[in-house]
Amino acid sequence: MSVYDYDVIVVGAGPAGTTAARYAAAGGAKVLVLEKDRDVGYPVRCGEAVSHEGVAQFIAPDPKWIASTVTKFRLVAPNGSSVLPKLDGGGYVLERRIFDYELAKLAANAGAEVITKAYVYDLLRENGTVTGVRALIKDQKRDIRAKIIIAADGVESRVGKWAGMDTTCHIRDMESCAQMTLSGIDVEEDVLDFYFGDNVSPGGYLWVFPKGKDTANVGLGLSVDQAKKKSAIRYLHEFVERKYPKAAMLTHIAGGVPCAKTNPEIVKGNVILVGDAAHQVNPVSGGGIISGMIGGMIGGQVAAEAVQSGDMKHLREYDKRWHKRLGWRHDIFYNIRNAIGGFDDRTYNNICDSALKLPVEKRTLGGIFRAALWNQPSMILDVAKVFVA
Amino acid sequence: MPQPHLMIHIVPGKCDYCGCCVGVCPEDAIELMESKIAIIEERCTNCRKCVWACPWEVIEFHKEGVAGMPVHTPQILNEPVEFK
Ligand SMILES: Cc1cc2nc3c(=O)[nH]c(=O)nc-3n(C[C@H](O)[C@H](O)[C@H](O)COP(=O)(O)OP(=O)(O)OC[C@H]3O[C@@H](n4cnc5c(N)ncnc54)[C@H](O)[C@@H]3O)c2cc1C
Ligand code: SF4
Ligand code: SF4
């Protein structure tokens, strides 16, 4: 009979990890979160955009972590023409270094413990079963025992691999990203800008997300297949030199986003994966904050239920609930991503033209997609499923 | 002394510790800590996926290996790397 230090150990204190910890603790589990960095939420490797609807299901919007409230988005085609549709329901550009803290506080208030500067370097095993993690906590090696491990260790996830799940992201699905915070520039405070085309970010997009009137989160992601030829940081520097030559660069960051379908395995024995570690990212937009939190919430709830019942087989429920809630949509989005990845400059220009011909009230994301589909009839069914559902 | 078979070189001091390379490595051959990174030599197959994925152009591929190239190898796999 083994003695456990915790019911649940969560590896990683990003949005997915702290949300998993919050719901597991709220469900009665004794929870520990281990984060390798010295600070939760920092450095920020993110465009920081979320929808109001997405974030409000977890936390009431608070000015202290909102850099800008956005109501519109602008799609800029390679030839410079643009269309400015409304953003249904609105959204925010976050101040993630504060937002992530608030999520960690919610976990702490639910009863979870959090330790930073705690690097998990292996799983602890006894008689072939995972019984905890091996960690380097402030340079001291420590083995900590737990019934369930939730791997929320982000794009660089290795915990899943140690548990026997293949979480390698194929290079065609990985977005190689560069991001900056630029200040001393003119931006429209309520508009998210997206730039497309071979010149800015082939197969991906470049974003300019406002953080107030004079500052923006600017970045881009391109599939590693494309980045092979020219790196993300080169594209970003070229764009910034053209567009904002006088800007002050407040941050300068690299990143990766796994824009794949959900990992084929997200539960194995008593180990489950949530967030980027499980590839729970919207494969079209690269947005993974809210979807990772949804994965974290379901994972945390199921883990607490398994602890209560003592039946670890119950963890398989997590896979089912995730796919029912969001996984099925991501599968469809993934097919759309593959179609969009093949768009050339002419296609983007045509999409923009056809969108401009739509009456203003029909210029929504769904309307633009439908208008664009004449070029890609095979996508019509897939897209219809997404926007009709 | 056998020549190191490793052709993958992480340029010292250039890395941003973002993890994009780790996410595409099929061999779990990269150890990444808060501000330390190393290739686990005995696992790396020199497939170059990490080289392509790095947004920062930090990882280089040298067919002949690099003379005096620093190679950090953990004593036990998954044990944290001893960084010099
Ligand atoms: C450039 C860029 C722009 C983006 N823009 C957006 C956007 O605008 N909107 C959006 O919704 N999403 C965006 N995303 C995606 C979003 O940032 C991620 O999907 C989200 O952060 C995933 O949350 P997570 O909790 O799964 O992982 P993370 O936030 O990456 O957290 C993982 C944590 O685990 C820790 N960790 C890793 N390994 C270990 C270990 N061995 N031991 C201990 N701790 C460990 C890490 O230090 C990290 O803190 C963007 C991503 C990038 C890179
Ligand atoms: S070359 Fe391949 S195996 Fe070696 S570290 Fe890079 S991705 Fe991993
Ligand atoms: S992808 Fe490049 S910058 Fe990011 S951790 Fe790997 S080597 Fe460092």
Coordinates of C-alpha atoms and ligand atoms in Angstrom, one line a residue:
Chain A
M1 CA 0.0 0.0 0.0
S2 CA 1.6 3.2 -1.1
V3 CA 1.5 6.6 0.6
Y4 CA 0.9 9.5 -1.7
D5 CA 2.0 13.1 -1.2
Y6 CA -0.8 14.4 -3.4
D7 CA -3.8 13.1 -5.3
V8 CA -2.9 15.1 -8.4
I9 CA 0.4 16.7 -9.7
V10 CA 0.0 19.2 -12.5
V11 CA 3.2 19.9 -14.5
G12 CA 3.2 23.4 -15.9
A13 CA 1.4 26.6 -14.7
G14 CA 0.2 28.0 -18.0
P15 CA -3.6 28.6 -18.4
A16 CA -4.3 24.9 -19.0
G17 CA -2.3 23.7 -16.0
T18 CA -3.7 26.2 -13.5
T19 CA -7.3 25.6 -14.8
A20 CA -6.8 21.9 -14.4
A21 CA -5.5 22.5 -10.8
R22 CA -8.4 24.7 -10.0
Y23 CA -11.1 22.2 -11.1
A24 CA -9.3 19.2 -9.6
A25 CA -8.9 21.0 -6.2
A26 CA -12.6 22.2 -6.4
G27 CA -13.6 18.6 -6.9
G28 CA -11.9 17.7 -3.6
A29 CA -8.4 16.5 -4.7
K30 CA -5.2 17.5 -3.0
V31 CA -3.3 19.2 -5.9
L32 CA 0.3 20.4 -6.5
V33 CA 1.4 22.5 -9.5
L34 CA 5.0 22.5 -10.5
E35 CA 6.3 25.2 -12.8
K36 CA 9.9 25.3 -14.1
D37 CA 10.1 29.0 -14.5
R38 CA 10.7 31.4 -11.6
D39 CA 7.5 33.3 -12.5
V40 CA 4.0 32.2 -13.5
G41 CA 2.9 33.8 -16.8
Y42 CA 6.3 35.1 -17.7
P43 CA 7.8 35.4 -20.3
V44 CA 4.7 35.9 -22.4
R45 CA 4.9 33.9 -25.6
C46 CA 1.5 34.8 -27.0
G47 CA -0.6 37.1 -29.2
E48 CA -2.9 37.5 -26.2
A49 CA -6.2 37.6 -28.1
V50 CA -9.3 35.9 -26.7
S51 CA -13.0 36.1 -27.3
H52 CA -15.2 37.6 -24.6
E53 CA -17.4 34.5 -24.6
G54 CA -14.4 32.2 -24.2
V55 CA -12.8 33.9 -21.3
A56 CA -16.0 34.9 -19.4
Q57 CA -16.9 31.2 -18.8
F58 CA -13.8 31.0 -16.5
I59 CA -13.2 34.4 -15.0
A60 CA -15.1 37.8 -15.0
P61 CA -13.4 40.2 -17.3
D62 CA -11.3 42.6 -15.3
P63 CA -9.6 45.8 -16.5
K64 CA -6.4 44.9 -14.7
W65 CA -5.6 42.1 -17.2
I66 CA -7.3 43.7 -20.3
A67 CA -4.9 45.7 -22.5
S68 CA -7.6 46.4 -25.1
T69 CA -11.2 45.6 -25.8
V70 CA -11.7 44.7 -29.5
T71 CA -14.9 44.8 -31.6
K72 CA -13.6 44.4 -35.1
F73 CA -10.9 42.6 -37.1
R74 CA -9.2 43.7 -40.3
L75 CA -8.0 41.2 -42.9
V76 CA -5.2 42.7 -45.0
A77 CA -4.6 41.0 -48.4
P78 CA -1.2 40.8 -50.0
N79 CA -2.1 43.6 -52.5
G80 CA -2.9 45.9 -49.5
S81 CA -6.7 45.9 -49.8
S82 CA -8.5 45.2 -46.6
V83 CA -11.9 44.3 -45.2
L84 CA -13.0 45.2 -41.7
P85 CA -15.7 42.9 -40.3
K86 CA -17.3 43.0 -36.9
L87 CA -16.1 40.6 -34.3
D88 CA -19.2 38.7 -33.1
G89 CA -19.4 39.0 -29.3
G90 CA -16.2 41.1 -29.0
G91 CA -12.9 40.1 -27.5
Y92 CA -9.9 41.2 -25.6
V93 CA -6.2 41.6 -25.9
L94 CA -4.9 40.4 -22.6
E95 CA -2.1 41.4 -20.4
R96 CA -1.1 37.7 -20.0
R97 CA 1.5 38.3 -17.3
I98 CA -1.3 39.4 -15.1
F99 CA -4.0 37.1 -16.5
D100 CA -1.9 34.0 -15.9
Y101 CA -1.4 35.1 -12.3
E102 CA -5.1 35.5 -11.8
L103 CA -5.7 32.0 -13.1
A104 CA -3.1 30.7 -10.7
K105 CA -4.8 32.6 -7.8
L106 CA -8.1 30.9 -8.7
A107 CA -6.3 27.5 -8.4
A108 CA -4.7 28.6 -5.1
N109 CA -8.1 29.7 -3.7
A110 CA -9.6 26.4 -4.6
G111 CA -6.9 24.8 -2.5
A112 CA -4.1 23.9 -4.9
E113 CA -0.4 24.4 -4.0
V114 CA 1.9 26.0 -6.6
I115 CA 5.7 25.8 -6.6
T116 CA 7.8 27.7 -9.2
K117 CA 11.4 27.0 -10.2
A118 CA 10.4 23.4 -10.1
Y119 CA 11.6 21.5 -13.1
V120 CA 10.1 18.0 -13.7
Y121 CA 12.8 15.9 -15.3
D122 CA 11.2 12.4 -15.2
L123 CA 8.3 10.3 -14.0
L124 CA 8.6 8.2 -10.9
R125 CA 7.7 4.5 -11.5
E126 CA 7.1 1.6 -9.2
N127 CA 6.4 -1.9 -10.6
G128 CA 5.8 -0.4 -14.0
T129 CA 3.1 2.1 -12.8
V130 CA 3.7 5.8 -12.7
T131 CA 3.6 6.9 -9.0
G132 CA 4.7 10.5 -9.2
V133 CA 7.3 12.9 -10.7
R134 CA 11.0 13.5 -10.2
A135 CA 11.7 17.2 -9.9
L136 CA 14.5 19.6 -9.5
I137 CA 13.1 22.2 -7.1
K138 CA 15.3 25.2 -6.6
D139 CA 18.2 23.0 -7.5
Q140 CA 17.3 20.2 -5.0
K141 CA 16.2 16.8 -6.4
R142 CA 12.9 15.6 -5.0
D143 CA 10.6 12.7 -5.8
I144 CA 7.0 13.5 -5.2
R145 CA 4.3 10.8 -5.3
A146 CA 0.8 11.3 -6.6
K147 CA -2.1 9.2 -7.9
I148 CA -2.6 11.2 -11.1
I149 CA -0.2 13.3 -13.2
I150 CA -1.7 16.0 -15.4
A151 CA 0.9 17.1 -18.0
A152 CA 0.2 20.8 -18.9
D153 CA 3.8 21.4 -19.9
G154 CA 3.0 23.3 -23.1
V155 CA 4.5 23.0 -26.6
E156 CA 7.7 21.6 -25.2
S157 CA 5.8 18.8 -23.5
R158 CA 7.9 15.7 -22.7
V159 CA 5.9 14.3 -19.8
G160 CA 3.5 12.6 -22.2
K161 CA 6.4 10.9 -24.0
W162 CA 7.8 9.6 -20.7
A163 CA 4.4 8.0 -20.1
G164 CA 4.5 6.3 -23.5
M165 CA 2.3 8.7 -25.6
D166 CA 3.8 10.0 -28.8
T167 CA 3.3 13.8 -28.6
T168 CA 5.7 14.8 -31.3
C169 CA 4.2 17.5 -33.4
H170 CA 4.7 17.0 -37.2
I171 CA 6.7 19.9 -38.7
R172 CA 3.9 20.7 -41.1
D173 CA 1.6 21.3 -38.1
M174 CA 4.0 23.2 -35.9
E175 CA 3.9 27.0 -36.3
S176 CA 7.3 28.6 -35.7
C177 CA 6.6 32.0 -34.2
A178 CA 8.2 35.4 -33.5
Q179 CA 6.5 38.1 -31.5
M180 CA 7.3 41.6 -30.2
T181 CA 5.6 44.2 -28.2
L182 CA 6.0 47.5 -30.0
S183 CA 5.4 50.9 -28.5
G184 CA 5.4 54.4 -29.7
I185 CA 3.2 53.5 -32.7
D186 CA -0.3 54.4 -33.9
V187 CA -2.8 51.6 -33.5
E188 CA -6.6 51.4 -33.6
E189 CA -7.5 50.4 -30.1
D190 CA -10.5 48.2 -31.0
V191 CA -9.3 46.4 -34.1
L192 CA -7.3 43.1 -34.5
D193 CA -5.2 43.3 -37.6
F194 CA -4.3 40.1 -39.6
Y195 CA -1.9 40.3 -42.6
F196 CA -1.7 37.5 -45.2
G197 CA 0.6 36.7 -48.0
D198 CA 3.9 35.2 -49.1
N199 CA 5.7 38.4 -48.2
V200 CA 4.6 38.6 -44.6
S201 CA 4.0 35.0 -43.5
P202 CA 3.6 32.3 -46.2
G203 CA 1.0 29.7 -45.1
G204 CA 0.3 31.6 -41.9
Y205 CA -0.5 35.1 -40.8
L206 CA 0.9 38.1 -39.1
W207 CA -1.0 39.8 -36.4
V208 CA -1.0 43.3 -34.9
F209 CA -3.1 43.3 -31.8
P210 CA -3.6 46.6 -30.0
K211 CA -2.6 47.1 -26.4
G212 CA -3.9 50.6 -25.9
K213 CA -3.5 53.4 -28.5
D214 CA 0.3 53.4 -28.8
T215 CA 1.3 49.8 -28.2
A216 CA 0.7 46.5 -29.9
N217 CA 1.5 42.8 -29.7
V218 CA 2.9 42.1 -33.2
G219 CA 3.9 38.7 -34.3
L220 CA 3.6 35.9 -36.9
G221 CA 3.6 32.2 -37.2
L222 CA 4.5 30.1 -40.2
S223 CA 4.5 26.3 -40.6
V224 CA 8.0 24.8 -40.1
D225 CA 7.8 23.6 -43.7
Q226 CA 7.9 27.2 -44.7
A227 CA 10.2 28.3 -41.9
K228 CA 12.8 25.9 -43.3
K229 CA 13.4 28.4 -46.2
K230 CA 13.3 31.6 -44.1
S231 CA 12.9 31.9 -40.3
A232 CA 10.0 33.6 -38.5
I233 CA 12.3 36.2 -36.9
R234 CA 13.5 37.3 -40.4
Y235 CA 9.9 37.8 -41.6
L236 CA 9.0 39.7 -38.5
H237 CA 12.0 42.1 -38.7
E238 CA 11.3 42.8 -42.3
F239 CA 7.7 43.7 -41.6
V240 CA 8.5 45.9 -38.6
E241 CA 11.2 47.7 -40.6
R242 CA 8.7 48.4 -43.4
K243 CA 5.7 49.3 -41.2
Y244 CA 7.0 50.6 -37.8
P245 CA 10.6 51.6 -38.4
K246 CA 10.6 53.9 -35.4
A247 CA 8.9 51.6 -32.9
A248 CA 10.4 50.8 -29.5
M249 CA 10.7 47.1 -29.0
L250 CA 9.5 46.3 -25.5
T251 CA 9.6 42.5 -25.8
H252 CA 11.2 40.2 -28.4
I253 CA 10.2 36.5 -28.1
A254 CA 10.2 33.2 -29.9
G255 CA 7.5 30.6 -29.7
G256 CA 5.9 27.5 -31.2
V257 CA 2.2 26.5 -31.6
P258 CA 1.2 22.9 -32.3
C259 CA -1.6 23.5 -34.8
A260 CA -2.5 19.9 -35.2
K261 CA -5.5 17.7 -34.4
T262 CA -5.8 16.7 -30.7
N263 CA -3.0 14.3 -29.9
P264 CA -4.2 10.7 -30.7
E265 CA -3.6 9.7 -27.1
I266 CA -4.3 12.2 -24.3
V267 CA -4.8 9.6 -21.5
K268 CA -2.5 6.7 -20.6
G269 CA -2.9 4.9 -17.3
N270 CA -2.9 7.7 -14.7
V271 CA -1.3 10.4 -16.8
I272 CA -3.4 12.8 -18.8
L273 CA -2.4 15.7 -21.2
V274 CA -4.0 19.1 -21.3
G275 CA -3.5 22.3 -23.3
D276 CA -0.7 22.6 -25.8
A277 CA 0.8 19.4 -24.5
A278 CA -2.3 17.6 -25.8
H279 CA -2.3 19.8 -29.0
Q280 CA -5.6 21.3 -27.9
V281 CA -5.1 24.4 -30.1
N282 CA -7.5 25.8 -32.7
P283 CA -5.5 24.7 -35.8
V284 CA -6.7 27.6 -38.0
S285 CA -6.2 30.5 -35.6
G286 CA -3.4 29.1 -33.4
G287 CA -5.5 30.2 -30.4
G288 CA -4.9 27.9 -27.5
I289 CA -5.6 29.9 -24.3
I290 CA -9.3 29.2 -24.1
S291 CA -9.3 25.7 -25.7
G292 CA -6.4 24.8 -23.3
M293 CA -8.4 26.0 -20.4
I294 CA -11.4 23.9 -21.5
G295 CA -9.1 20.9 -21.8
G296 CA -7.7 21.7 -18.4
M297 CA -11.2 22.1 -16.8
I298 CA -12.4 18.8 -18.2
G299 CA -9.1 17.1 -17.2
G300 CA -9.2 18.5 -13.7
Q301 CA -12.8 17.5 -13.2
V302 CA -12.3 14.0 -14.4
A303 CA -9.2 13.6 -12.3
A304 CA -11.1 14.7 -9.1
E305 CA -13.8 12.2 -10.0
A306 CA -11.3 9.4 -10.4
V307 CA -9.7 10.3 -7.0
Q308 CA -13.1 10.2 -5.4
S309 CA -14.1 6.9 -6.8
G310 CA -10.6 5.4 -6.6
D311 CA -11.0 4.1 -10.2
M312 CA -8.2 5.3 -12.5
K313 CA -10.0 3.8 -15.5
H314 CA -12.4 6.7 -15.1
L315 CA -9.7 8.9 -16.6
R316 CA -10.6 7.7 -20.0
E317 CA -13.8 9.7 -19.7
Y318 CA -11.5 12.8 -20.2
D319 CA -10.8 11.8 -23.8
K320 CA -14.5 11.3 -24.5
R321 CA -15.6 14.6 -22.9
W322 CA -12.9 16.6 -24.6
H323 CA -13.8 15.3 -28.1
K324 CA -17.5 15.9 -27.5
R325 CA -16.9 19.4 -26.3
L326 CA -14.2 20.7 -28.7
G327 CA -12.0 18.0 -30.2
W328 CA -14.5 17.3 -33.0
R329 CA -14.4 20.9 -34.0
H330 CA -10.6 21.0 -34.0
D331 CA -10.6 18.0 -36.4
I332 CA -12.7 20.0 -38.9
F333 CA -10.6 23.2 -38.4
Y334 CA -7.5 21.1 -39.1
N335 CA -8.8 20.3 -42.6
I336 CA -9.6 23.9 -43.1
R337 CA -6.0 24.8 -42.0
N338 CA -4.6 22.4 -44.6
A339 CA -6.7 24.1 -47.4
I340 CA -5.7 27.6 -46.3
G341 CA -2.1 26.6 -46.1
G342 CA -2.2 26.1 -49.8
F343 CA -3.6 29.6 -50.6
D344 CA -1.3 31.9 -52.7
D345 CA -1.3 35.7 -52.8
R346 CA -3.9 35.7 -55.7
T347 CA -6.3 33.6 -53.6
Y348 CA -6.0 36.0 -50.6
N349 CA -6.6 39.0 -52.9
N350 CA -9.7 37.3 -54.4
I351 CA -11.0 36.5 -50.9
C352 CA -10.7 40.1 -49.9
D353 CA -12.3 41.3 -53.1
S354 CA -15.3 39.0 -52.7
A355 CA -15.6 40.0 -49.1
L356 CA -15.7 43.6 -50.1
K357 CA -18.6 42.8 -52.5
L358 CA -20.6 41.5 -49.6
P359 CA -23.1 43.8 -47.9
V360 CA -21.5 45.3 -44.8
E361 CA -23.8 43.3 -42.4
K362 CA -22.7 40.0 -44.0
R363 CA -19.0 40.7 -43.5
T364 CA -18.6 38.3 -40.7
L365 CA -15.9 35.6 -40.5
G366 CA -18.5 33.0 -41.6
G367 CA -19.7 35.2 -44.4
I368 CA -16.2 35.8 -45.7
F369 CA -15.4 32.1 -45.5
R370 CA -18.5 31.3 -47.5
A371 CA -17.6 33.9 -50.1
A372 CA -14.0 32.5 -50.3
L373 CA -15.1 29.0 -50.8
W374 CA -15.9 29.3 -54.4
N375 CA -12.1 28.7 -54.8
Q376 CA -12.2 25.6 -52.7
P377 CA -15.5 23.7 -53.2
S378 CA -14.2 20.7 -51.3
M379 CA -14.1 22.8 -48.1
I380 CA -17.7 23.8 -48.3
L381 CA -19.1 20.9 -46.3
D382 CA -16.4 21.1 -43.6
V383 CA -16.9 24.8 -43.1
A384 CA -20.7 24.5 -43.2
K385 CA -20.5 22.1 -40.3
V386 CA -18.4 24.6 -38.3
F387 CA -20.6 27.6 -38.8
V388 CA -23.9 25.9 -38.7
A389 CA -23.3 23.9 -35.5
Chain B
M1 CA 38.3 9.1 -28.0
P2 CA 35.4 8.5 -30.4
Q3 CA 34.4 11.5 -32.5
P4 CA 31.0 12.8 -31.3
H5 CA 28.5 11.8 -33.9
L6 CA 26.4 14.9 -33.1
M7 CA 26.0 17.3 -36.0
I8 CA 23.5 19.5 -34.2
H9 CA 24.9 22.6 -32.6
I10 CA 23.1 25.0 -30.3
V11 CA 24.8 28.3 -30.7
P12 CA 25.6 29.3 -27.1
G13 CA 23.8 32.3 -25.7
K14 CA 21.4 32.7 -28.6
C15 CA 18.4 30.6 -27.4
D16 CA 15.1 32.1 -26.2
Y17 CA 14.0 28.9 -24.5
C18 CA 10.7 28.8 -26.3
G19 CA 10.4 25.0 -26.7
C20 CA 9.4 25.0 -30.4
C21 CA 12.4 22.7 -31.2
V22 CA 11.4 20.3 -28.3
G23 CA 7.9 20.1 -29.7
V24 CA 9.0 18.7 -33.1
C25 CA 11.9 16.5 -31.9
P26 CA 10.8 12.8 -32.5
E27 CA 13.5 11.4 -30.2
D28 CA 12.9 13.4 -27.0
A29 CA 16.5 14.4 -27.5
I30 CA 16.4 18.0 -26.2
E31 CA 16.5 19.0 -22.5
L32 CA 15.0 22.5 -21.9
M33 CA 15.0 24.2 -18.6
E34 CA 14.2 27.8 -17.7
S35 CA 17.3 29.2 -19.2
K36 CA 19.3 26.1 -20.2
I37 CA 19.1 23.9 -23.3
A38 CA 21.1 20.9 -24.4
I39 CA 20.9 18.1 -26.9
I40 CA 20.9 14.6 -25.4
E41 CA 23.6 13.2 -27.6
E42 CA 22.8 9.5 -27.5
R43 CA 19.2 10.0 -28.6
C44 CA 19.8 12.6 -31.4
T45 CA 19.5 11.1 -34.9
N46 CA 20.6 14.4 -36.6
C47 CA 17.2 14.6 -38.4
R48 CA 17.4 18.4 -38.3
K49 CA 13.7 19.0 -37.5
C50 CA 14.8 21.2 -34.6
V51 CA 17.0 23.3 -36.9
W52 CA 14.0 24.1 -39.1
A53 CA 11.6 24.7 -36.3
C54 CA 13.7 27.2 -34.4
P55 CA 12.2 30.7 -35.0
W56 CA 15.5 32.3 -33.8
E57 CA 18.0 30.4 -36.0
V58 CA 19.7 29.1 -32.9
I59 CA 20.3 25.5 -33.9
E60 CA 22.9 24.7 -36.6
F61 CA 23.6 21.6 -38.6
H62 CA 27.2 20.8 -39.3
K63 CA 27.8 17.7 -41.4
E64 CA 31.3 17.3 -40.2
G65 CA 30.6 18.2 -36.7
V66 CA 32.2 21.2 -35.1
A67 CA 35.7 21.0 -33.6
G68 CA 35.5 21.8 -30.0
M69 CA 31.7 21.8 -30.1
P70 CA 30.3 21.8 -26.6
V71 CA 28.4 18.5 -26.0
H72 CA 26.4 18.2 -22.9
T73 CA 25.2 14.7 -22.1
P74 CA 23.2 13.7 -19.1
Q75 CA 24.6 10.7 -17.2
I76 CA 21.2 9.1 -16.9
L77 CA 18.6 9.7 -19.5
N78 CA 16.1 12.2 -18.3
E79 CA 18.3 13.2 -15.5
P80 CA 18.9 17.0 -15.7
V81 CA 21.9 17.8 -17.7
E82 CA 25.0 19.0 -15.9
F83 CA 25.7 22.4 -17.5
K84 CA 29.2 23.7 -17.3
Ligands
LIG1 C1 3.7 33.6 -30.5 C2 2.4 33.0 -30.0 C3 1.2 33.7 -30.1 C4 0.0 33.1 -29.6 N1 -1.2 33.9 -29.7 C5 -2.3 33.4 -29.2 C6 -3.5 34.2 -29.1 O1 -3.5 35.3 -29.6 N2 -4.6 33.7 -28.6 C7 -4.6 32.4 -28.0 O2 -5.7 32.0 -27.5 N3 -3.5 31.6 -28.0 C8 -2.4 32.1 -28.6 N4 -1.2 31.3 -28.6 C9 -1.3 30.0 -28.0 C10 -1.3 30.0 -26.5 O3 -0.2 30.8 -26.0 C11 -1.1 28.6 -25.9 O4 -2.0 27.7 -26.6 C12 -1.3 28.6 -24.4 O5 -0.4 29.3 -23.7 C13 -1.3 27.1 -24.0 O6 -1.4 27.0 -22.6 P1 -0.8 25.8 -21.8 O7 -1.1 26.0 -20.4 O8 -1.1 24.6 -22.5 O9 0.8 25.9 -22.1 P2 1.8 27.1 -21.7 O10 1.2 28.4 -21.5 O11 2.9 27.0 -22.6 O12 2.4 26.6 -20.2 C14 3.2 25.5 -20.1 C15 4.0 25.7 -18.8 O13 4.6 24.5 -18.5 C16 5.9 24.8 -18.0 N5 6.8 23.6 -18.2 C17 7.1 23.0 -19.3 N6 7.9 21.9 -19.1 C18 8.0 21.8 -17.7 C19 8.6 20.8 -16.9 N7 9.3 19.8 -17.4 N8 8.5 21.0 -15.5 C20 7.8 22.1 -15.0 N9 7.2 23.0 -15.8 C21 7.3 22.8 -17.1 C22 6.4 25.9 -18.9 O14 7.4 26.7 -18.2 C23 5.1 26.7 -19.0 O15 4.9 27.7 -18.0 C24 0.0 31.8 -29.1 C25 1.2 31.1 -28.9 C26 2.4 31.7 -29.4 C27 3.7 30.9 -29.2
SF4_2 S1 18.2 16.7 -34.9 FE1 16.3 15.6 -34.7 S2 16.6 14.1 -33.1 FE2 18.3 15.6 -32.9 S3 17.6 17.0 -31.4 FE3 17.0 17.9 -33.4 S4 14.9 17.1 -33.8 FE4 15.8 15.9 -32.1
SF4_3 S1 13.3 26.7 -30.9 FE1 15.3 27.9 -30.9 S2 14.9 29.6 -29.4 FE2 13.3 28.0 -29.1 S3 14.1 26.8 -27.4 FE3 14.7 25.7 -29.3 S4 16.7 26.5 -29.8 FE4 15.9 27.9 -28.3

